[in-house]
Amino acid sequence: MSIAALAMTFMLPLAGLVMALFALVAGIRALPLLKGAGRPTGTAVGGITVSSLALALSLMATGMQLYLMDEYSAYQECMKGAGTVSSQGECFTQFRDSAQRKLPPDVLEVLGSMQP
């Protein structure tokens, strides 16, 4: 479940957030049961680790989406009317410029040239 949460984080961050929470709770609940039964706990610990990573990534991605919601909505509207590759590039340039006004420069360096 934690690996699925990690995969969902990259496709749909909000769904990855929910799935990561479920995986984290399942791993934490399984840990004492495995210890009590004298079984190895490596899988549960690995699941807790991966789901914690997925949770952190999905929280950051969801937060970024919420913070840039207006800019992203304007980008989507622009892309609806963009019929050519050059007009799509212009939409991305407008999105990047509006995001630059809202985000600190070091965040934009991390994001690089990724398109939304």
PDB file of C-alpha atoms in Angstrom:
ATOM      1  CA  MET A   1       0.000   0.000   0.000  1.00  0.00           C
ATOM      2  CA  SER A   2       2.888   2.374   0.743  1.00  0.00           C
ATOM      3  CA  ILE A   3       4.417   1.842  -2.707  1.00  0.00           C
ATOM      4  CA  ALA A   4       1.033   2.585  -4.280  1.00  0.00           C
ATOM      5  CA  ALA A   5       0.847   5.753  -2.179  1.00  0.00           C
ATOM      6  CA  LEU A   6       4.252   6.818  -3.467  1.00  0.00           C
ATOM      7  CA  ALA A   7       3.159   6.214  -7.065  1.00  0.00           C
ATOM      8  CA  MET A   8      -0.122   8.072  -6.516  1.00  0.00           C
ATOM      9  CA  THR A   9       1.795  11.015  -5.072  1.00  0.00           C
ATOM     10  CA  PHE A  10       3.342  11.667  -8.480  1.00  0.00           C
ATOM     11  CA  MET A  11       0.070  11.266 -10.380  1.00  0.00           C
ATOM     12  CA  LEU A  12      -2.510  12.755  -7.995  1.00  0.00           C
ATOM     13  CA  PRO A  13      -0.888  14.298  -4.904  1.00  0.00           C
ATOM     14  CA  LEU A  14      -4.112  14.540  -2.913  1.00  0.00           C
ATOM     15  CA  ALA A  15      -4.936  10.868  -3.536  1.00  0.00           C
ATOM     16  CA  GLY A  16      -1.336  10.006  -2.616  1.00  0.00           C
ATOM     17  CA  LEU A  17      -1.806  11.922   0.622  1.00  0.00           C
ATOM     18  CA  VAL A  18      -4.863   9.895   1.594  1.00  0.00           C
ATOM     19  CA  MET A  19      -3.310   6.598   0.576  1.00  0.00           C
ATOM     20  CA  ALA A  20      -0.074   7.416   2.433  1.00  0.00           C
ATOM     21  CA  LEU A  21      -2.069   8.086   5.601  1.00  0.00           C
ATOM     22  CA  PHE A  22      -3.812   4.720   5.277  1.00  0.00           C
ATOM     23  CA  ALA A  23      -0.505   2.941   4.632  1.00  0.00           C
ATOM     24  CA  LEU A  24       1.152   4.658   7.578  1.00  0.00           C
ATOM     25  CA  VAL A  25      -1.658   3.703   9.947  1.00  0.00           C
ATOM     26  CA  ALA A  26      -1.670   0.116   8.633  1.00  0.00           C
ATOM     27  CA  GLY A  27       2.087  -0.171   9.146  1.00  0.00           C
ATOM     28  CA  ILE A  28       1.964   1.252  12.653  1.00  0.00           C
ATOM     29  CA  ARG A  29      -0.902  -1.060  13.617  1.00  0.00           C
ATOM     30  CA  ALA A  30       0.856  -4.113  12.131  1.00  0.00           C
ATOM     31  CA  LEU A  31       4.131  -3.523  13.979  1.00  0.00           C
ATOM     32  CA  PRO A  32       3.003  -4.615  17.486  1.00  0.00           C
ATOM     33  CA  LEU A  33       1.017  -7.515  16.038  1.00  0.00           C
ATOM     34  CA  LEU A  34       4.087  -8.824  14.252  1.00  0.00           C
ATOM     35  CA  LYS A  35       6.267  -8.383  17.339  1.00  0.00           C
ATOM     36  CA  GLY A  36       3.703 -10.197  19.482  1.00  0.00           C
ATOM     37  CA  ALA A  37       3.594 -13.118  17.054  1.00  0.00           C
ATOM     38  CA  GLY A  38       7.392 -13.332  16.942  1.00  0.00           C
ATOM     39  CA  ARG A  39       7.482 -12.605  13.214  1.00  0.00           C
ATOM     40  CA  PRO A  40       9.972 -10.325  11.408  1.00  0.00           C
ATOM     41  CA  THR A  41       9.004  -6.650  11.365  1.00  0.00           C
ATOM     42  CA  GLY A  42      11.166  -5.526   8.435  1.00  0.00           C
ATOM     43  CA  THR A  43       8.296  -5.283   5.978  1.00  0.00           C
ATOM     44  CA  ALA A  44       6.197  -3.188   8.357  1.00  0.00           C
ATOM     45  CA  VAL A  45       9.129  -0.866   9.091  1.00  0.00           C
ATOM     46  CA  GLY A  46       9.824  -0.530   5.358  1.00  0.00           C
ATOM     47  CA  GLY A  47       6.165   0.241   4.736  1.00  0.00           C
ATOM     48  CA  ILE A  48       6.165   2.876   7.450  1.00  0.00           C
ATOM     49  CA  THR A  49       9.296   4.453   5.959  1.00  0.00           C
ATOM     50  CA  VAL A  50       7.993   4.528   2.387  1.00  0.00           C
ATOM     51  CA  SER A  51       4.563   5.790   3.437  1.00  0.00           C
ATOM     52  CA  SER A  52       6.181   8.539   5.535  1.00  0.00           C
ATOM     53  CA  LEU A  53       8.191   9.617   2.490  1.00  0.00           C
ATOM     54  CA  ALA A  54       5.057   9.530   0.308  1.00  0.00           C
ATOM     55  CA  LEU A  55       3.178  11.523   2.942  1.00  0.00           C
ATOM     56  CA  ALA A  56       5.856  14.223   3.049  1.00  0.00           C
ATOM     57  CA  LEU A  57       6.063  14.489  -0.740  1.00  0.00           C
ATOM     58  CA  SER A  58       2.304  14.579  -1.208  1.00  0.00           C
ATOM     59  CA  LEU A  59       1.927  17.223   1.502  1.00  0.00           C
ATOM     60  CA  MET A  60       4.485  19.416  -0.255  1.00  0.00           C
ATOM     61  CA  ALA A  61       2.910  18.869  -3.692  1.00  0.00           C
ATOM     62  CA  THR A  62      -0.624  19.495  -2.434  1.00  0.00           C
ATOM     63  CA  GLY A  63       0.516  22.612  -0.595  1.00  0.00           C
ATOM     64  CA  MET A  64       2.208  23.909  -3.735  1.00  0.00           C
ATOM     65  CA  GLN A  65      -0.928  23.246  -5.788  1.00  0.00           C
ATOM     66  CA  LEU A  66      -3.087  25.105  -3.282  1.00  0.00           C
ATOM     67  CA  TYR A  67      -0.627  27.995  -3.076  1.00  0.00           C
ATOM     68  CA  LEU A  68      -0.495  28.375  -6.869  1.00  0.00           C
ATOM     69  CA  MET A  69      -4.178  27.570  -7.470  1.00  0.00           C
ATOM     70  CA  ASP A  70      -5.037  30.874  -9.172  1.00  0.00           C
ATOM     71  CA  GLU A  71      -1.980  30.751 -11.424  1.00  0.00           C
ATOM     72  CA  TYR A  72      -2.625  27.136 -12.359  1.00  0.00           C
ATOM     73  CA  SER A  73      -6.295  27.858 -13.129  1.00  0.00           C
ATOM     74  CA  ALA A  74      -5.236  30.681 -15.437  1.00  0.00           C
ATOM     75  CA  TYR A  75      -2.748  28.295 -17.084  1.00  0.00           C
ATOM     76  CA  GLN A  76      -5.452  25.692 -17.677  1.00  0.00           C
ATOM     77  CA  GLU A  77      -7.787  28.292 -19.188  1.00  0.00           C
ATOM     78  CA  CYS A  78      -4.998  29.499 -21.446  1.00  0.00           C
ATOM     79  CA  MET A  79      -4.241  25.930 -22.563  1.00  0.00           C
ATOM     80  CA  LYS A  80      -7.907  25.376 -23.490  1.00  0.00           C
ATOM     81  CA  GLY A  81      -7.649  28.092 -26.111  1.00  0.00           C
ATOM     82  CA  ALA A  82      -4.109  27.278 -27.238  1.00  0.00           C
ATOM     83  CA  GLY A  83      -4.280  25.563 -30.603  1.00  0.00           C
ATOM     84  CA  THR A  84      -0.605  25.603 -31.523  1.00  0.00           C
ATOM     85  CA  VAL A  85       2.617  24.558 -29.861  1.00  0.00           C
ATOM     86  CA  SER A  86       3.845  28.149 -29.769  1.00  0.00           C
ATOM     87  CA  SER A  87       0.669  29.340 -28.035  1.00  0.00           C
ATOM     88  CA  GLN A  88       1.017  26.479 -25.512  1.00  0.00           C
ATOM     89  CA  GLY A  89       4.572  27.648 -24.861  1.00  0.00           C
ATOM     90  CA  GLU A  90       3.253  31.155 -24.339  1.00  0.00           C
ATOM     91  CA  CYS A  91       0.771  29.819 -21.776  1.00  0.00           C
ATOM     92  CA  PHE A  92       3.608  28.143 -19.894  1.00  0.00           C
ATOM     93  CA  THR A  93       5.683  31.338 -20.023  1.00  0.00           C
ATOM     94  CA  GLN A  94       2.768  33.274 -18.509  1.00  0.00           C
ATOM     95  CA  PHE A  95       2.376  30.623 -15.807  1.00  0.00           C
ATOM     96  CA  ARG A  96       6.098  30.639 -15.018  1.00  0.00           C
ATOM     97  CA  ASP A  97       6.178  34.452 -14.827  1.00  0.00           C
ATOM     98  CA  SER A  98       3.181  34.587 -12.484  1.00  0.00           C
ATOM     99  CA  ALA A  99       4.662  31.804 -10.319  1.00  0.00           C
ATOM    100  CA  GLN A 100       7.975  33.684 -10.154  1.00  0.00           C
ATOM    101  CA  ARG A 101       6.209  36.661  -8.630  1.00  0.00           C
ATOM    102  CA  LYS A 102       4.779  34.421  -5.904  1.00  0.00           C
ATOM    103  CA  LEU A 103       7.632  32.000  -5.165  1.00  0.00           C
ATOM    104  CA  PRO A 104      11.114  32.630  -3.763  1.00  0.00           C
ATOM    105  CA  PRO A 105      13.942  32.271  -6.314  1.00  0.00           C
ATOM    106  CA  ASP A 106      15.470  29.178  -4.686  1.00  0.00           C
ATOM    107  CA  VAL A 107      12.196  27.252  -5.059  1.00  0.00           C
ATOM    108  CA  LEU A 108      12.120  28.071  -8.755  1.00  0.00           C
ATOM    109  CA  GLU A 109      15.662  26.731  -9.134  1.00  0.00           C
ATOM    110  CA  VAL A 110      14.572  23.431  -7.595  1.00  0.00           C
ATOM    111  CA  LEU A 111      11.571  23.236  -9.887  1.00  0.00           C
ATOM    112  CA  GLY A 112      13.754  24.017 -12.889  1.00  0.00           C
ATOM    113  CA  SER A 113      12.046  23.879 -16.242  1.00  0.00           C
ATOM    114  CA  MET A 114       9.297  21.449 -15.233  1.00  0.00           C
ATOM    115  CA  GLN A 115       5.959  22.200 -16.795  1.00  0.00           C
ATOM    116  CA  PRO A 116       2.754  21.925 -14.699  1.00  0.00           C
TER     117      PRO A 116
END
